[in-house]
mmCIF file of C-alpha atoms and ligand atoms in Angstrom:
data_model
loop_
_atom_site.group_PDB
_atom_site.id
_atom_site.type_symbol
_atom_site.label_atom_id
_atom_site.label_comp_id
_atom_site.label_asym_id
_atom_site.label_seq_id
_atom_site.Cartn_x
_atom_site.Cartn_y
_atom_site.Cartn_z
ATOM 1 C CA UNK H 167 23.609 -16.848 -11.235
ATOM 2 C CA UNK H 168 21.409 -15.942 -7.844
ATOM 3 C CA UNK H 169 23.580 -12.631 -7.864
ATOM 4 C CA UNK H 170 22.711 -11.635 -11.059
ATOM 5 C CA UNK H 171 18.891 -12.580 -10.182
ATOM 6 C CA UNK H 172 19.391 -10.036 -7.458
ATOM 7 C CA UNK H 173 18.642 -7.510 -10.344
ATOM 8 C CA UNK H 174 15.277 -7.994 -10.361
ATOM 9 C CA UNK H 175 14.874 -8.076 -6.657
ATOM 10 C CA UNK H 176 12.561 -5.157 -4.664
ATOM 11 C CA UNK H 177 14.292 -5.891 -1.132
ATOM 12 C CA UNK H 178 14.128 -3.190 0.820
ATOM 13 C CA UNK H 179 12.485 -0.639 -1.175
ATOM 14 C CA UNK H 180 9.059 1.214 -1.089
ATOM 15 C CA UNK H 181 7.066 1.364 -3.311
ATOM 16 C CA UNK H 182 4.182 3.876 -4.016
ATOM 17 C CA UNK H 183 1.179 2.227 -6.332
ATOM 18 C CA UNK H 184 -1.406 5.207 -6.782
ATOM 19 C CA UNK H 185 -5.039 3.559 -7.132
ATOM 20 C CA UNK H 186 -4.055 -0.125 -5.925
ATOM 21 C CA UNK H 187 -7.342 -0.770 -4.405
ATOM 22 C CA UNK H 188 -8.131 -3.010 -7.003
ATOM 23 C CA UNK H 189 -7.831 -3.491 -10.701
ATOM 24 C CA UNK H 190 -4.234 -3.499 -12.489
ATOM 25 C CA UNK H 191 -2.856 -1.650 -9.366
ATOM 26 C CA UNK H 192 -3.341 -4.159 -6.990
ATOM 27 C CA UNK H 193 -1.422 -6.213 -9.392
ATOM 28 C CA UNK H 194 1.370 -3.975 -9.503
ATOM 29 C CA UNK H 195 1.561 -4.024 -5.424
ATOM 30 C CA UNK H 196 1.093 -7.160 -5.009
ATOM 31 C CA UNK H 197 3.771 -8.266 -7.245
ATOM 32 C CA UNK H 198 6.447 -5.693 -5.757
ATOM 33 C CA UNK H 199 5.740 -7.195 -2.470
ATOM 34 C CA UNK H 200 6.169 -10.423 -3.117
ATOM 35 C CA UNK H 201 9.566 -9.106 -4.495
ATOM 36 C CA UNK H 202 10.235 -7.880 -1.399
ATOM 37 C CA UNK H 203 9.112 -4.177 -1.608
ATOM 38 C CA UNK H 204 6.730 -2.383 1.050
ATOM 39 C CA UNK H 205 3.853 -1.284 -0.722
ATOM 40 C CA UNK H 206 2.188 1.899 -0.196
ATOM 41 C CA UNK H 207 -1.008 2.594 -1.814
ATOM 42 C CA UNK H 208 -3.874 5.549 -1.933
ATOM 43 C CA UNK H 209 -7.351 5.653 -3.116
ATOM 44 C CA UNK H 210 -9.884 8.095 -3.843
ATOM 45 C CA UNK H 211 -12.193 7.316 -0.347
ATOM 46 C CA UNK H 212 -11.411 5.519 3.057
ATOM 47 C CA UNK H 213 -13.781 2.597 1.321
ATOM 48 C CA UNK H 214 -11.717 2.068 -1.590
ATOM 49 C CA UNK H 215 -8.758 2.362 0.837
ATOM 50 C CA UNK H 216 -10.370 -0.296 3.264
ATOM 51 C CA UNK H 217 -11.301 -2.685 0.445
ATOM 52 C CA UNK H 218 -7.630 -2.692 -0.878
ATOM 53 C CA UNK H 219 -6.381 -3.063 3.419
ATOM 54 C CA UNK H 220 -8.282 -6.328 3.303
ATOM 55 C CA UNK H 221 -7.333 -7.732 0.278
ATOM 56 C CA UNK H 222 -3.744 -6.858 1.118
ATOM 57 C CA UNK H 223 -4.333 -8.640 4.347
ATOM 58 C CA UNK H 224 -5.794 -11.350 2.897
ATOM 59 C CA UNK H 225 -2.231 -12.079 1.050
ATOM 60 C CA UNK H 226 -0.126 -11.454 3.635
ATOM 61 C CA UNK H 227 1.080 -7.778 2.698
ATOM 62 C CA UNK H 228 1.887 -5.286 5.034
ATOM 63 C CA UNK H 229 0.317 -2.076 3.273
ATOM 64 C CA UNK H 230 -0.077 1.239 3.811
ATOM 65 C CA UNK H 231 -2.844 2.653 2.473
ATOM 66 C CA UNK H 232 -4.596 6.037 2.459
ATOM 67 C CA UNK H 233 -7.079 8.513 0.888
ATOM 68 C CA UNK H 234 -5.565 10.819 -1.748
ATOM 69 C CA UNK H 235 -7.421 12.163 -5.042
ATOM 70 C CA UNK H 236 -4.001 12.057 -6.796
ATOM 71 C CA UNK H 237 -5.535 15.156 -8.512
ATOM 72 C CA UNK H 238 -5.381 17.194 -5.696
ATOM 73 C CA UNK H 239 -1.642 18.694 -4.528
ATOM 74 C CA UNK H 240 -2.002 19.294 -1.310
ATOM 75 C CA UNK H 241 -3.576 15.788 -0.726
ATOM 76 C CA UNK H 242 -0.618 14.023 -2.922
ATOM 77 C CA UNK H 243 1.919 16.419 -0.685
ATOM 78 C CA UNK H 244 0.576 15.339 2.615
ATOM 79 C CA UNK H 245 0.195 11.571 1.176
ATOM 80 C CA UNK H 246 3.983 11.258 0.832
ATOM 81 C CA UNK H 247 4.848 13.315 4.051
ATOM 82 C CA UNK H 248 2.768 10.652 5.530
ATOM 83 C CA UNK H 249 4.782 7.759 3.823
ATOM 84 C CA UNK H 250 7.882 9.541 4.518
ATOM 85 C CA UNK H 251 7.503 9.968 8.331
ATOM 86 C CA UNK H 252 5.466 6.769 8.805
ATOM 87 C CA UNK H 253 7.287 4.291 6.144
ATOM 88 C CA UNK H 254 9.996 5.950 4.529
ATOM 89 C CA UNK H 255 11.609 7.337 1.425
ATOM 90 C CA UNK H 256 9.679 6.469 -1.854
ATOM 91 C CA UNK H 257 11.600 4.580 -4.351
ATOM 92 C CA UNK H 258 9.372 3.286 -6.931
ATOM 93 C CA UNK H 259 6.014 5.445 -7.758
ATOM 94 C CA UNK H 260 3.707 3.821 -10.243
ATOM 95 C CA UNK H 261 1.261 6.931 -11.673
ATOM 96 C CA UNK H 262 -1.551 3.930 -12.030
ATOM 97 C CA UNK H 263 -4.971 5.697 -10.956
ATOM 98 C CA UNK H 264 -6.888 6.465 -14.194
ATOM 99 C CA UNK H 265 -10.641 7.120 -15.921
ATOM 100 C CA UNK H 266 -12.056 7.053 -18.399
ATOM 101 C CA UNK H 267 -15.495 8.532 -20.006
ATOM 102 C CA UNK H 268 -16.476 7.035 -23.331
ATOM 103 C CA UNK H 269 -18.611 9.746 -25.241
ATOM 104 C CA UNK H 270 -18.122 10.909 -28.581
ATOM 105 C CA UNK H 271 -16.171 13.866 -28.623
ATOM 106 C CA UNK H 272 -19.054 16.251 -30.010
ATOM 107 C CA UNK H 273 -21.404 15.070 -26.953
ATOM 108 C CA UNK H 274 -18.550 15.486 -24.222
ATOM 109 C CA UNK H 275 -18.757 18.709 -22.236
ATOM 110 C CA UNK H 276 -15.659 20.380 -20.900
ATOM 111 C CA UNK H 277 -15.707 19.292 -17.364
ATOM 112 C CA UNK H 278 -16.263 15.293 -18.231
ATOM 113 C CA UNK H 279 -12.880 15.951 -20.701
ATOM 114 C CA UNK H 280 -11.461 18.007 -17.714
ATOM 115 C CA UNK H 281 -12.388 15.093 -15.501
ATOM 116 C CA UNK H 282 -10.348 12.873 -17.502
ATOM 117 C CA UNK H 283 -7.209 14.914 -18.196
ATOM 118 C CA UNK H 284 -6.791 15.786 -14.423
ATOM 119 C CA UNK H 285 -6.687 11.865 -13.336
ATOM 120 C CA UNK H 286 -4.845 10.710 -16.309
ATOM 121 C CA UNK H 287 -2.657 13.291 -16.996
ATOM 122 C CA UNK H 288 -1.974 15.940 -14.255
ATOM 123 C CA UNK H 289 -1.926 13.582 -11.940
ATOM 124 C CA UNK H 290 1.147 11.887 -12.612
ATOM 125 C CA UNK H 291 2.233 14.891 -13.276
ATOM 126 C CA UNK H 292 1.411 16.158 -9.325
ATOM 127 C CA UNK H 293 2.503 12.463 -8.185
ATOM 128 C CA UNK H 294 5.865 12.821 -10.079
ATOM 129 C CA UNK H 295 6.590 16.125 -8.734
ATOM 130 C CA UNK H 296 5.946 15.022 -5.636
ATOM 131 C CA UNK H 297 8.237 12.316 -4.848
ATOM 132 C CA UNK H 298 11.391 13.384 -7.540
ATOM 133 C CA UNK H 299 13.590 15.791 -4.929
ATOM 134 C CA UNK H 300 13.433 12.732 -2.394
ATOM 135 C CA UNK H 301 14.832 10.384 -5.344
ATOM 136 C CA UNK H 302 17.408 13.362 -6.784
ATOM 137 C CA UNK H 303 18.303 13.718 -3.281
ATOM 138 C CA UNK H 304 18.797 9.801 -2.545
ATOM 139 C CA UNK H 305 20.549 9.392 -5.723
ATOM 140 C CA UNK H 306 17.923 6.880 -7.440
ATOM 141 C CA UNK H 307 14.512 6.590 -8.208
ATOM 142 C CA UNK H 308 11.701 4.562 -10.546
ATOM 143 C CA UNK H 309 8.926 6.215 -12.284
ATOM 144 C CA UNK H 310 6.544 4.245 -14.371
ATOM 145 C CA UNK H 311 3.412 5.608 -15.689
ATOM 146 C CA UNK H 312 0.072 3.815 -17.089
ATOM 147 C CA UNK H 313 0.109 4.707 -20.877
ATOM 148 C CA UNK H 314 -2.378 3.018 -22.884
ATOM 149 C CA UNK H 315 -2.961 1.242 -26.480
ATOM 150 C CA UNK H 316 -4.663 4.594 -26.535
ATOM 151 C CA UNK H 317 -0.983 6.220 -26.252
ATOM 152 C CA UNK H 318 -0.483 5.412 -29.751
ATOM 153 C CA UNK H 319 -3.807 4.798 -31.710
ATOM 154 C CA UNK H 320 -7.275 6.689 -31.192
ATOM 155 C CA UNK H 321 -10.808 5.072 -31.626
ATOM 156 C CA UNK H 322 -14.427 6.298 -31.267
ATOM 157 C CA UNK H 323 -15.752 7.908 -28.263
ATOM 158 C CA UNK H 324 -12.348 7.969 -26.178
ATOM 159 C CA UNK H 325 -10.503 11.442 -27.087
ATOM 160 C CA UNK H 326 -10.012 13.008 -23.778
ATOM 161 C CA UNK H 327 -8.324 9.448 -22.480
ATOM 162 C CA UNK H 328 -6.466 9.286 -25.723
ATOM 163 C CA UNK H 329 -4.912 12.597 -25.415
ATOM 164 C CA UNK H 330 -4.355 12.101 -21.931
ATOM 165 C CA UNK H 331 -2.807 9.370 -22.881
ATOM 166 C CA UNK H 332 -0.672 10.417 -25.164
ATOM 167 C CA UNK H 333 0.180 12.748 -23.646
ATOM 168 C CA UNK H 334 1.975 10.834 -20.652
ATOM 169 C CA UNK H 335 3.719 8.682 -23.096
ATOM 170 C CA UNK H 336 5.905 12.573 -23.537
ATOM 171 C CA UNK H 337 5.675 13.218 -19.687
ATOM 172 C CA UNK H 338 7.558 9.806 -19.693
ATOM 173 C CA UNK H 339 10.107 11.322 -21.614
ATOM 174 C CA UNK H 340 10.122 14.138 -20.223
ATOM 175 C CA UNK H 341 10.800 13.223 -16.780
ATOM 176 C CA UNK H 342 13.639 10.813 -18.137
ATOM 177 C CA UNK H 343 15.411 13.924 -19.921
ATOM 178 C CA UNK H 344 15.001 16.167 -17.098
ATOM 179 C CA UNK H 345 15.644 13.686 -14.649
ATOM 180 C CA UNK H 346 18.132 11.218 -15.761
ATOM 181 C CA UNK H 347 20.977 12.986 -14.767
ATOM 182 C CA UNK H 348 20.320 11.838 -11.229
ATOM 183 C CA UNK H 349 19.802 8.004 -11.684
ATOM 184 C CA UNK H 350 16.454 8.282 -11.742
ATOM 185 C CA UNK H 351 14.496 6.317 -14.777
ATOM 186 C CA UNK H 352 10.724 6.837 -15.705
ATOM 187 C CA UNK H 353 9.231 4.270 -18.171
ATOM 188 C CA UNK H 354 5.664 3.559 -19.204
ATOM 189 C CA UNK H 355 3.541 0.190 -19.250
ATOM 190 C CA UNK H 356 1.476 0.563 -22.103
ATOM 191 C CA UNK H 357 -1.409 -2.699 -21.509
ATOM 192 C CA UNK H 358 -3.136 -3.637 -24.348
ATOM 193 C CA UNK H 359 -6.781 -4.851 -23.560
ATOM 194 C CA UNK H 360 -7.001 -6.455 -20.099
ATOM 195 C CA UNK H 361 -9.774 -7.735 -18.032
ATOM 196 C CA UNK H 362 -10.462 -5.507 -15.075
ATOM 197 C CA UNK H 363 -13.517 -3.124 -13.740
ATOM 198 C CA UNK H 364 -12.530 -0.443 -16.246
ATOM 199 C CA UNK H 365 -12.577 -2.521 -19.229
ATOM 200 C CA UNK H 366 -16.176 -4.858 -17.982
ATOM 201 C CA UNK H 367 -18.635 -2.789 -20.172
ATOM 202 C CA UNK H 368 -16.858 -3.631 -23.199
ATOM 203 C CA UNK H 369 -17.174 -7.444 -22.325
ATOM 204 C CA UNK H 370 -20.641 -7.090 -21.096
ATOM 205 C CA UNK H 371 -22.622 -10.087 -23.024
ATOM 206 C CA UNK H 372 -25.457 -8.526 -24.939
ATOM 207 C CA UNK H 373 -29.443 -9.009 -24.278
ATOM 208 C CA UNK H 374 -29.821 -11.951 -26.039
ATOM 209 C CA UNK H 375 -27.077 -13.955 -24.486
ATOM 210 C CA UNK H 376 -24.336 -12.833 -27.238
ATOM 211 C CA UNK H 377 -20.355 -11.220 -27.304
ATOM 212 C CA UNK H 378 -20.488 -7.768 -26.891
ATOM 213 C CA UNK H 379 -19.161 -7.001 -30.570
ATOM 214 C CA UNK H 380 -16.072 -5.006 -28.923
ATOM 215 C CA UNK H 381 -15.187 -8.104 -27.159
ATOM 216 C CA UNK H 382 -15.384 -10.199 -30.211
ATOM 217 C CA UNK H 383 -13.437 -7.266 -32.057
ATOM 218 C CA UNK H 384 -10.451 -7.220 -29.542
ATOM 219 C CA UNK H 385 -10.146 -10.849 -30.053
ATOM 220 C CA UNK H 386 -9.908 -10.601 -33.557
ATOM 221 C CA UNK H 387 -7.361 -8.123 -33.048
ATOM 222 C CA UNK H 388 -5.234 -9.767 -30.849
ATOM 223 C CA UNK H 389 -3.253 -13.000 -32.237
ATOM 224 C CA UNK H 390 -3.888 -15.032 -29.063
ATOM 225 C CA UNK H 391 -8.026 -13.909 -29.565
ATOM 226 C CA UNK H 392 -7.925 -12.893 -25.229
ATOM 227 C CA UNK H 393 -8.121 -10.475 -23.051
ATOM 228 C CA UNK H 394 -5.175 -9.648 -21.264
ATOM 229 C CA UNK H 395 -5.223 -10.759 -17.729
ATOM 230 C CA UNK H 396 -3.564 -8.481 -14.121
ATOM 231 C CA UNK H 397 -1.533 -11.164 -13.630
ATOM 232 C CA UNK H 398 0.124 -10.595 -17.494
ATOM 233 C CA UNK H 399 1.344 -7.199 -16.658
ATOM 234 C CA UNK H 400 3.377 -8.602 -12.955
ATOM 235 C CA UNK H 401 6.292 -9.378 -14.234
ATOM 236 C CA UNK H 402 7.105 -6.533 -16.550
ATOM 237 C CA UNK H 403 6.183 -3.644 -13.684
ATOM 238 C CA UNK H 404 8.747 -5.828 -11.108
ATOM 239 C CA UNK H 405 11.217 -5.440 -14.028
ATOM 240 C CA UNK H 406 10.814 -1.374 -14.613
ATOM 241 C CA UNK H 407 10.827 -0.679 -10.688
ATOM 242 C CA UNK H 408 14.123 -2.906 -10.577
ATOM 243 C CA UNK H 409 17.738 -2.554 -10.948
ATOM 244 C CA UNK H 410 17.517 -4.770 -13.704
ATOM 245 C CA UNK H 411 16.153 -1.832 -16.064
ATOM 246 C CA UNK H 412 18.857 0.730 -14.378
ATOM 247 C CA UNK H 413 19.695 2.008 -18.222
ATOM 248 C CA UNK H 414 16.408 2.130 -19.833
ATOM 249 C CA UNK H 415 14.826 5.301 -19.772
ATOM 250 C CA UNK H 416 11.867 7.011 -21.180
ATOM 251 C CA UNK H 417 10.272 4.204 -22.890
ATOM 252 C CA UNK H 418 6.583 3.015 -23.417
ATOM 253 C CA UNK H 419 6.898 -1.129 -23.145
ATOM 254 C CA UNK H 420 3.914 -2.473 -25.078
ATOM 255 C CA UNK H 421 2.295 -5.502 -23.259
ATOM 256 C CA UNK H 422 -0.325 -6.142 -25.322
ATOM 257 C CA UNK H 423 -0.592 -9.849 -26.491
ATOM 258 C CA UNK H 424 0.412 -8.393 -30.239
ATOM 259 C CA UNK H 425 -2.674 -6.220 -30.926
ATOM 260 C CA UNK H 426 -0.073 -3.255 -32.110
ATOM 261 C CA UNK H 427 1.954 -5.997 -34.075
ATOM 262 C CA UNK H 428 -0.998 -7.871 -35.785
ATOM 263 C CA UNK H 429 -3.824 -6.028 -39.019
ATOM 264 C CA UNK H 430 -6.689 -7.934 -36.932
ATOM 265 C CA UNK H 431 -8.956 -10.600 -38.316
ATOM 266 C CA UNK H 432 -12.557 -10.791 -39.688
ATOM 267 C CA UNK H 433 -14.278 -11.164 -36.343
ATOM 268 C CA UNK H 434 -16.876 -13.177 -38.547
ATOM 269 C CA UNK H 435 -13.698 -15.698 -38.203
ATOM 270 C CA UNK H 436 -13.616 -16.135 -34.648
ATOM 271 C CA UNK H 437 -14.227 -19.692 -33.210
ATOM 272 C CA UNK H 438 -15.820 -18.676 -29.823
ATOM 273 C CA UNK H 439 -16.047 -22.138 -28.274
ATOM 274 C CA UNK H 440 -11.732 -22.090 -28.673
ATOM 275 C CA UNK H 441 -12.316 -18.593 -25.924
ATOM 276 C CA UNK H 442 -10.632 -19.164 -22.400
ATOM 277 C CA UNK H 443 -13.370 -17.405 -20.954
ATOM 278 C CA UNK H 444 -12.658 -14.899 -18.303
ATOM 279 C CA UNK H 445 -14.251 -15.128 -15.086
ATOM 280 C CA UNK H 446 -15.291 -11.916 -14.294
ATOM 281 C CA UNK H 447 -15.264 -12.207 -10.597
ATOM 282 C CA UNK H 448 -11.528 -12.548 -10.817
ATOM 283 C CA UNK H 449 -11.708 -9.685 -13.354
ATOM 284 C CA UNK H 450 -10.379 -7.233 -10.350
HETATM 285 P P1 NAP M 92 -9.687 0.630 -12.849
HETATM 286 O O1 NAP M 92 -10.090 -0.791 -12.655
HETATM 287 O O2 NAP M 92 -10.712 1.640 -13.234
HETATM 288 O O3 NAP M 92 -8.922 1.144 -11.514
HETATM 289 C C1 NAP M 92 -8.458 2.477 -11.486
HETATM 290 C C2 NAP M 92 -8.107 2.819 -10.055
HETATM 291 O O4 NAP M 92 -7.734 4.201 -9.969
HETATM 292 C C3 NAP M 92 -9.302 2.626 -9.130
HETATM 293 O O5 NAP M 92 -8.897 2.146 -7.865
HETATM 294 C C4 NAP M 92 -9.817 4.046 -9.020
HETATM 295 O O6 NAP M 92 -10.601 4.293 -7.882
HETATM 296 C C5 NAP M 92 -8.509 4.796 -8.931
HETATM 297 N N1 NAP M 92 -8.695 6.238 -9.140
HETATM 298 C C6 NAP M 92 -9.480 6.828 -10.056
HETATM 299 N N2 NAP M 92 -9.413 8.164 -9.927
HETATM 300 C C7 NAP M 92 -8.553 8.411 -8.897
HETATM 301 C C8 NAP M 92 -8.065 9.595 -8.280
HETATM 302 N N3 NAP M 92 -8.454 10.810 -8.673
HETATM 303 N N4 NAP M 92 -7.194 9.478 -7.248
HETATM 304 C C9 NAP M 92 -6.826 8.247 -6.812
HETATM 305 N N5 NAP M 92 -7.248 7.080 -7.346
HETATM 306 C C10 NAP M 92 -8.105 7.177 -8.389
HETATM 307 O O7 NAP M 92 -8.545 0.708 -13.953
HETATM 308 P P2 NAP M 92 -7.546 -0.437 -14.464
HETATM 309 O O8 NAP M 92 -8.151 -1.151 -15.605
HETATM 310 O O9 NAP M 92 -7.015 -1.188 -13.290
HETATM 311 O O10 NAP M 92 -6.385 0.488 -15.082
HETATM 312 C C11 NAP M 92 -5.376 1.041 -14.241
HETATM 313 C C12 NAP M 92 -4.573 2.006 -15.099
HETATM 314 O O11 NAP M 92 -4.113 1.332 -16.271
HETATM 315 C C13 NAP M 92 -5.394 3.191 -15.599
HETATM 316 O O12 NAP M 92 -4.570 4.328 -15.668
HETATM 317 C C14 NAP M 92 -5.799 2.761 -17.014
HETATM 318 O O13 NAP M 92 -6.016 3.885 -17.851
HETATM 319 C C15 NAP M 92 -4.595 1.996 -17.445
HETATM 320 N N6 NAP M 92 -4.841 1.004 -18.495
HETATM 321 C C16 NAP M 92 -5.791 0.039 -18.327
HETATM 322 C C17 NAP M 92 -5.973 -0.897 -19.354
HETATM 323 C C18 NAP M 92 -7.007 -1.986 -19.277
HETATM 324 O O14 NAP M 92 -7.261 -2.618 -20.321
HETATM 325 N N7 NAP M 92 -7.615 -2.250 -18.137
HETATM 326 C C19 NAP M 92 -5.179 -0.837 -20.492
HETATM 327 C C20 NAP M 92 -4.238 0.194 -20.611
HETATM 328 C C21 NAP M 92 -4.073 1.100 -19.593
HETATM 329 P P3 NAP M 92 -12.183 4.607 -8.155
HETATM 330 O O15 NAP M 92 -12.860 3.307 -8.063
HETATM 331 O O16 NAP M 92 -12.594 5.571 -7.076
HETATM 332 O O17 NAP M 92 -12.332 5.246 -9.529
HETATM 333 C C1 GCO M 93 -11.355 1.461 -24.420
HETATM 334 C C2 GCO M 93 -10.556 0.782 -23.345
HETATM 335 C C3 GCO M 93 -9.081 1.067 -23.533
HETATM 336 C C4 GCO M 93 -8.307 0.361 -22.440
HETATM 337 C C5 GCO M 93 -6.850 0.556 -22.597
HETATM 338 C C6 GCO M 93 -6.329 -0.025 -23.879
HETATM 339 O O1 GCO M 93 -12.454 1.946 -24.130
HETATM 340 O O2 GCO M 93 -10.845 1.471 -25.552
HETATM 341 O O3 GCO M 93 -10.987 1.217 -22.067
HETATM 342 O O4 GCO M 93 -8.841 2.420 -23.511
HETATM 343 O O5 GCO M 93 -8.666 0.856 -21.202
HETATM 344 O O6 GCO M 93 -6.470 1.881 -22.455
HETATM 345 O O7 GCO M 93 -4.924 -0.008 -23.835
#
């Protein structure tokens, strides 16, 4: 039985987590290291980059971290020359780093919706391309990519992260048809609603001590009425960046608590004294 646990095992490997300073990325390095990956990270300033150093220090991971706007090419091209000279070969990239600018479409300019498709969208794109002839030329390679609820439904105020979105849900397949051939496999996590800086302001209690409604909607939306917590999402990115998923390819794996299974509730029906409560200081 331990050899076939070997499957899910990260020994030896490195493993590239783009915007790990904090937030569901730092969940996603932290739980390949303690499967025995080395983690390499990047962040958008040397502060960001510094902040996710200590933490990493602070649990006993040996990280590399430095600044890359994963938007930029020639930034994400010296990144993994760095890696590669200073670490290694990258085995597992996870295409993490995203925005997102909630405005209603007819208020959003061009540049905020530019904004958005560049992080979300080109940049995996630029991160992909990056590290694929190292894996085609090693023989292997794990791609996973941060899709969204938003990969499948749309809601108010969110278009340019929905389409970005969505659109990386077909990158993901994209890259597995192109790239399959050469034992490499790119899959997507697709979260539902989980507590971390991005998602705060839809949590935010209101001026008179109340749920935001959103929060009391996304409850009533999700079977098990909470928010989706980092440590939710560990086990399923260890399991895409193993040899254990070798022959799945292309796929979007909902984790999601049921929201995309489940017609919602009347929020009016919501018990709020049954809420687990998240403490937002550990909502990192
Ligand atoms: P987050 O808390 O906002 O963290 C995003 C990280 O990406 C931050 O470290 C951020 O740094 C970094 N980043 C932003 N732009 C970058 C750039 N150009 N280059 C490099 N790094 C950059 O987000 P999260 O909630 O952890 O979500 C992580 C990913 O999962 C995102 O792609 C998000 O869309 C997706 N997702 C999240 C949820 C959720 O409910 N939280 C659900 C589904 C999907 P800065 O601080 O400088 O921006
Ligand atoms: C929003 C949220 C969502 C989450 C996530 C859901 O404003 O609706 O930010 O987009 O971030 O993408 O899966």
């Amino acid at each position: 039985m331990q050899d076939f646990l070997k499957n899910f095992s990260l020994e030896g490997k490195i493993a590239w987590v783009t915007g790990a300073s904090y937030g569901l990325g730092l969940a996603y390095a932290v739980a390949f290291a303690e499967s025995g990956a080395r983690v390499v990270f990047n962040d958008i300033n040397q502060e960001l980059v510094d902040k996710g150093m200590a933490e990493y220090k602070k649990l006993g991971i040996d990280a590399f971290g430095a600044v890359c706007d994963v938007t930029k090419e020639d930034q994400v091209q010296n990144f993994v020359a760095e890696v590669e000279k200073n670490v290694g070969t990258i085995d597992i990239l996870v295409n993490n780093a995203g925005i997102i600018k909630r405005i209603p479409m007819i208020d959003m300019t061009v540049d905020q919706w530019q904004q958005v498709i560049d992080v979300d969208l080109t940049g995996p794109f630029i991160c992909s391309k990056a590290v694929l002839p190292a894996m085609i030329k090693k023989g292997s390679g794990k791609i996973i990519n941060a899709c969204s609820m938003m990969s499948e439904f749309g809601r108010e105020t969110v278009s340019a992260y929905a389409a970005a979105k969505g659109g990386l849900k077909m990158l993901t397949r994209n890259i597995c048809s192109e790239y399959g051939q050469f034992n490499i496999q790119c899959n997507a996590i697709g979260p539902g609603y989980i507590a971390t800086p991005q998602t705060a302001p839809l949590r935010e209690k209101q001026p008179d001590g109340s749920m935001h409604p959103f929060d009391r909607f996304i409850r009533s939306k999700t079977p098990a009425q909470r928010w989706g917590k980092t440590e939710d999402l560990m086990g399923l990115a260890v399991f895409l960046a193993s040899p254990a998923s070798d022959f799945i390819n292309g796929q979007v794996v909902y984790i999601d608590g049921g929201i995309s299974a489940y017609i919602g509730q009347d929020p009016g029906n919501l018990d709020p004294s049954k809420f687990t409560d998240i403490d937002e200081s550990t909502a990192q």
